[in-house]
Amino acid sequence: MLREFGLHGMATAFQEPDAQSEARGLEYGEWLAMLLEREATMRRQKRFEARARAAKLRHDAQIENADFRAARGLDRNLFMALAGCDCIRKHHSLLITGPAGVGKSWLACALGHKACREDFSVAYPRLFATLALARGDGRYGRILKKLAKTDLLILDDWGPEKLNDDQRRDGLEIIEDRYERRSTIVTSQLPLDRWYEIIASPTLADAILDGLVHNAYRIDLTGESMRKQRSPRASETAQA
């Protein structure tokens, strides 16, 4: 009957031999609380798995595995504060800049993974390619509405190619829809003062960057590629 009512966590716990033996030493209310906790845990896990699948994050990254020893200027206190997801609750954004290979995408995905665990919706789209395709098959408006409602939108590898007219308009509409309503993470190899070059329209650049930069946290990474540092050749050189 528990399974019939969709209480699969409780049903599984009820059938486990360890749970049955443990129940003998519990009051009725304590035993029921144990079953309910198992049900709640299973439902949280299923919600996380569904959100993680929908997010389609590029890296299977977790904040517990973040490397703070690498010389790249990553502030542990700031990153762990961001991992608490208060910035998402308060609708702040995050801008991560730095050269190729310093872990920008990995850090963004780790924060996205944690947001899924905290029951926030996350999207990691190939933004402009997806919208360009949607224009031709009638899904354009629906995708924009979905992006506007997503709790955390990750725009990875912003630039270095200049945006065309459609991309500029798409970017402006998305940022305006999310401004002080939802959170956005943007990563880029280019420093912030060169983002005007990417947008390539002074008027739209002012509007887009104002919506992104206002109340945004900043992580400016430095150093050489971590992939290069971890390559077998680099290890041999270090040992030598």
Short mmCIF file of C-alpha atoms in Angstrom, two decimals:
data_model
loop_
_atom_site.label_atom_id
_atom_site.label_comp_id
_atom_site.label_asym_id
_atom_site.label_seq_id
_atom_site.Cartn_x
_atom_site.Cartn_y
_atom_site.Cartn_z
CA MET A 1 0.00 0.00 0.00
CA LEU A 2 2.91 2.39 0.66
CA ARG A 3 4.16 1.83 -2.87
CA GLU A 4 0.66 2.22 -4.26
CA PHE A 5 0.48 5.66 -2.62
CA GLY A 6 3.91 6.56 -4.05
CA LEU A 7 5.74 6.33 -0.70
CA HIS A 8 8.62 4.27 -2.06
CA GLY A 9 11.18 5.48 0.47
CA MET A 10 8.97 4.43 3.36
CA ALA A 11 8.20 1.11 1.68
CA THR A 12 11.88 0.33 1.16
CA ALA A 13 12.76 1.24 4.76
CA PHE A 14 9.83 -0.80 6.07
CA GLN A 15 11.09 -3.92 4.27
CA GLU A 16 14.75 -3.63 5.32
CA PRO A 17 15.71 -6.17 8.01
CA ASP A 18 17.86 -3.62 9.85
CA ALA A 19 14.96 -1.19 10.02
CA GLN A 20 12.64 -3.91 11.33
CA SER A 21 15.02 -4.85 14.12
CA GLU A 22 15.64 -1.18 14.94
CA ALA A 23 11.89 -0.58 15.15
CA ARG A 24 11.56 -2.99 18.08
CA GLY A 25 13.42 -0.56 20.33
CA LEU A 26 11.54 2.55 19.19
CA GLU A 27 8.33 4.17 20.26
CA TYR A 28 5.66 4.20 17.56
CA GLY A 29 6.17 7.91 16.84
CA GLU A 30 9.97 7.47 16.57
CA TRP A 31 9.56 4.54 14.19
CA LEU A 32 7.17 6.52 12.00
CA ALA A 33 9.60 9.48 12.01
CA MET A 34 12.37 7.15 10.80
CA LEU A 35 10.23 5.97 7.87
CA LEU A 36 9.24 9.54 7.00
CA GLU A 37 12.87 10.64 7.03
CA ARG A 38 13.74 7.86 4.58
CA GLU A 39 10.91 9.01 2.33
CA ALA A 40 12.06 12.64 2.49
CA THR A 41 15.67 11.64 1.73
CA MET A 42 14.64 9.61 -1.31
CA ARG A 43 12.50 12.44 -2.65
CA ARG A 44 15.31 14.99 -2.20
CA GLN A 45 17.67 12.68 -4.09
CA LYS A 46 15.20 12.20 -6.94
CA ARG A 47 14.65 15.95 -7.23
CA PHE A 48 18.39 16.51 -7.34
CA GLU A 49 18.90 13.87 -10.02
CA ALA A 50 16.11 15.36 -12.14
CA ARG A 51 17.51 18.89 -11.81
CA ALA A 52 21.05 17.72 -12.59
CA ARG A 53 19.86 15.93 -15.74
CA ALA A 54 17.94 19.00 -16.87
CA ALA A 55 20.92 21.30 -16.17
CA LYS A 56 23.23 19.34 -18.53
CA LEU A 57 26.34 20.65 -16.79
CA ARG A 58 29.56 20.28 -18.78
CA HIS A 59 31.59 18.96 -15.84
CA ASP A 60 30.67 16.53 -13.07
CA ALA A 61 32.16 18.99 -10.58
CA GLN A 62 31.54 19.23 -6.85
CA ILE A 63 32.56 22.03 -4.51
CA GLU A 64 34.21 19.55 -2.13
CA ASN A 65 36.80 18.86 -4.84
CA ALA A 66 37.71 22.48 -5.54
CA ASP A 67 41.48 23.00 -5.62
CA PHE A 68 42.45 25.99 -3.47
CA ARG A 69 46.17 25.16 -3.55
CA ALA A 70 46.68 26.03 -7.21
CA ALA A 71 48.19 29.47 -7.75
CA ARG A 72 45.28 31.03 -9.62
CA GLY A 73 43.89 33.61 -7.19
CA LEU A 74 40.79 31.68 -6.09
CA ASP A 75 39.54 33.05 -2.76
CA ARG A 76 38.39 30.11 -0.62
CA ASN A 77 36.13 32.22 1.60
CA LEU A 78 34.36 33.84 -1.32
CA PHE A 79 33.89 30.58 -3.22
CA MET A 80 32.52 28.72 -0.19
CA ALA A 81 30.17 31.62 0.55
CA LEU A 82 28.90 31.42 -3.03
CA ALA A 83 28.47 27.66 -2.60
CA GLY A 84 26.00 28.38 0.19
CA CYS A 85 23.63 29.58 -2.57
CA ASP A 86 22.54 32.76 -0.75
CA CYS A 87 23.58 34.65 -3.88
CA ILE A 88 20.91 32.72 -5.79
CA ARG A 89 18.30 33.43 -3.13
CA LYS A 90 19.19 37.12 -3.34
CA HIS A 91 19.36 37.06 -7.16
CA HIS A 92 23.00 38.13 -7.43
CA SER A 93 25.16 37.17 -10.39
CA LEU A 94 28.75 35.96 -10.66
CA LEU A 95 31.37 36.85 -13.25
CA ILE A 96 34.38 34.50 -13.56
CA THR A 97 37.24 35.67 -15.78
CA GLY A 98 40.73 34.32 -16.48
CA PRO A 99 42.91 32.67 -19.12
CA ALA A 100 42.16 29.29 -20.68
CA GLY A 101 42.56 26.24 -18.49
CA VAL A 102 42.41 27.88 -15.04
CA GLY A 103 39.14 26.16 -14.15
CA LYS A 104 36.44 28.75 -14.89
CA SER A 105 33.98 26.26 -16.36
CA TRP A 106 34.69 23.70 -13.63
CA LEU A 107 34.00 26.21 -10.86
CA ALA A 108 30.79 27.36 -12.55
CA CYS A 109 29.62 23.75 -12.88
CA ALA A 110 30.50 23.01 -9.24
CA LEU A 111 28.29 25.91 -8.15
CA GLY A 112 25.59 24.70 -10.52
CA HIS A 113 25.81 21.20 -9.05
CA LYS A 114 25.42 22.60 -5.53
CA ALA A 115 22.45 24.70 -6.67
CA CYS A 116 20.76 21.52 -7.93
CA ARG A 117 21.30 19.96 -4.50
CA GLU A 118 19.72 23.02 -2.91
CA ASP A 119 16.65 22.45 -5.12
CA PHE A 120 17.24 25.34 -7.53
CA SER A 121 16.67 24.96 -11.26
CA VAL A 122 19.88 25.29 -13.30
CA ALA A 123 20.55 25.65 -17.05
CA TYR A 124 23.86 25.38 -18.89
CA PRO A 125 22.82 26.03 -22.50
CA ARG A 126 24.64 26.62 -25.76
CA LEU A 127 22.68 29.83 -25.60
CA PHE A 128 22.91 31.59 -28.94
CA ALA A 129 23.03 28.38 -31.01
CA THR A 130 19.91 27.12 -29.23
CA LEU A 131 18.02 30.38 -29.75
CA ALA A 132 19.05 30.60 -33.40
CA LEU A 133 17.68 27.11 -33.99
CA ALA A 134 14.51 27.90 -32.02
CA ARG A 135 13.72 30.83 -34.29
CA GLY A 136 13.17 28.42 -37.14
CA ASP A 137 11.05 25.79 -35.38
CA GLY A 138 8.68 27.94 -33.31
CA ARG A 139 10.21 27.32 -29.88
CA TYR A 140 11.86 30.73 -29.51
CA GLY A 141 9.33 32.35 -27.18
CA ARG A 142 8.95 29.21 -25.07
CA ILE A 143 12.71 28.89 -24.55
CA LEU A 144 13.03 32.56 -23.55
CA LYS A 145 10.28 32.12 -20.95
CA LYS A 146 11.96 28.99 -19.59
CA LEU A 147 15.33 30.74 -19.32
CA ALA A 148 13.71 33.71 -17.57
CA LYS A 149 12.31 31.39 -14.88
CA THR A 150 15.49 29.34 -14.35
CA ASP A 151 16.99 30.05 -10.92
CA LEU A 152 20.61 29.84 -12.12
CA LEU A 153 21.68 30.36 -15.72
CA ILE A 154 25.32 29.54 -16.58
CA LEU A 155 26.70 31.28 -19.68
CA ASP A 156 30.06 29.61 -20.19
CA ASP A 157 32.95 30.92 -22.29
CA TRP A 158 31.52 34.36 -23.15
CA GLY A 159 33.32 35.61 -26.28
CA PRO A 160 35.79 36.11 -27.80
CA GLU A 161 33.78 36.31 -31.06
CA LYS A 162 31.71 39.45 -31.49
CA LEU A 163 27.95 39.08 -31.22
CA ASN A 164 25.75 39.61 -34.25
CA ASP A 165 22.52 41.64 -34.20
CA ASP A 166 20.29 38.70 -33.18
CA GLN A 167 22.68 37.64 -30.43
CA ARG A 168 22.86 41.16 -29.03
CA ARG A 169 19.07 41.40 -28.87
CA ASP A 170 18.83 37.92 -27.33
CA GLY A 171 21.44 38.79 -24.71
CA LEU A 172 19.69 42.02 -23.78
CA GLU A 173 16.28 40.38 -23.46
CA ILE A 174 17.61 37.55 -21.32
CA ILE A 175 19.55 39.84 -18.98
CA GLU A 176 16.61 42.23 -18.62
CA ASP A 177 14.25 39.33 -17.86
CA ARG A 178 16.59 38.06 -15.14
CA TYR A 179 17.76 41.35 -13.64
CA GLU A 180 17.18 41.24 -9.85
CA ARG A 181 14.84 38.26 -10.38
CA ARG A 182 17.23 35.37 -11.03
CA SER A 183 20.97 34.63 -10.87
CA THR A 184 23.43 34.29 -13.73
CA ILE A 185 27.01 33.01 -13.89
CA VAL A 186 29.14 34.19 -16.82
CA THR A 187 32.64 32.90 -17.55
CA SER A 188 35.04 34.47 -20.04
CA GLN A 189 38.69 34.47 -21.04
CA LEU A 190 38.44 38.22 -21.61
CA PRO A 191 38.62 40.73 -18.75
CA LEU A 192 35.44 42.64 -18.03
CA ASP A 193 36.66 45.88 -19.63
CA ARG A 194 36.86 44.08 -23.00
CA TRP A 195 33.29 42.77 -22.96
CA TYR A 196 32.24 45.91 -24.83
CA GLU A 197 34.25 44.54 -27.77
CA ILE A 198 32.23 41.31 -27.70
CA ILE A 199 28.86 43.06 -27.72
CA ALA A 200 30.08 45.51 -30.38
CA SER A 201 27.30 48.03 -29.83
CA PRO A 202 27.90 50.78 -27.23
CA THR A 203 24.21 51.31 -26.43
CA LEU A 204 23.35 47.63 -26.03
CA ALA A 205 26.64 46.96 -24.26
CA ASP A 206 25.78 49.53 -21.59
CA ALA A 207 22.38 47.95 -21.02
CA ILE A 208 23.62 44.34 -21.00
CA LEU A 209 26.64 44.97 -18.78
CA ASP A 210 24.68 47.14 -16.37
CA GLY A 211 22.28 44.25 -15.84
CA LEU A 212 25.14 41.77 -15.39
CA VAL A 213 27.62 43.76 -13.32
CA HIS A 214 25.20 45.40 -10.88
CA ASN A 215 25.31 43.47 -7.57
CA ALA A 216 27.52 40.79 -9.19
CA TYR A 217 30.31 38.94 -7.43
CA ARG A 218 33.65 38.74 -9.24
CA ILE A 219 36.25 35.97 -9.44
CA ASP A 220 39.28 37.03 -11.46
CA LEU A 221 41.57 34.03 -11.95
CA THR A 222 45.20 34.18 -13.03
CA GLY A 223 48.07 31.81 -13.78
CA GLU A 224 48.80 29.19 -16.40
CA SER A 225 46.55 26.33 -17.44
CA MET A 226 45.90 23.76 -14.72
CA ARG A 227 45.70 21.12 -17.46
CA LYS A 228 49.28 21.96 -18.39
CA GLN A 229 50.38 21.81 -14.75
CA ARG A 230 48.81 18.36 -14.34
CA SER A 231 50.10 16.87 -17.58
CA PRO A 232 52.50 13.88 -17.31
CA ARG A 233 55.27 15.98 -18.87
CA ALA A 234 54.83 18.68 -16.23
CA SER A 235 54.98 16.05 -13.49
CA GLU A 236 58.21 14.63 -14.87
CA THR A 237 59.70 18.14 -15.05
CA ALA A 238 58.70 18.83 -11.44
CA GLN A 239 60.26 15.56 -10.27
CA ALA A 240 63.44 16.33 -12.18
#
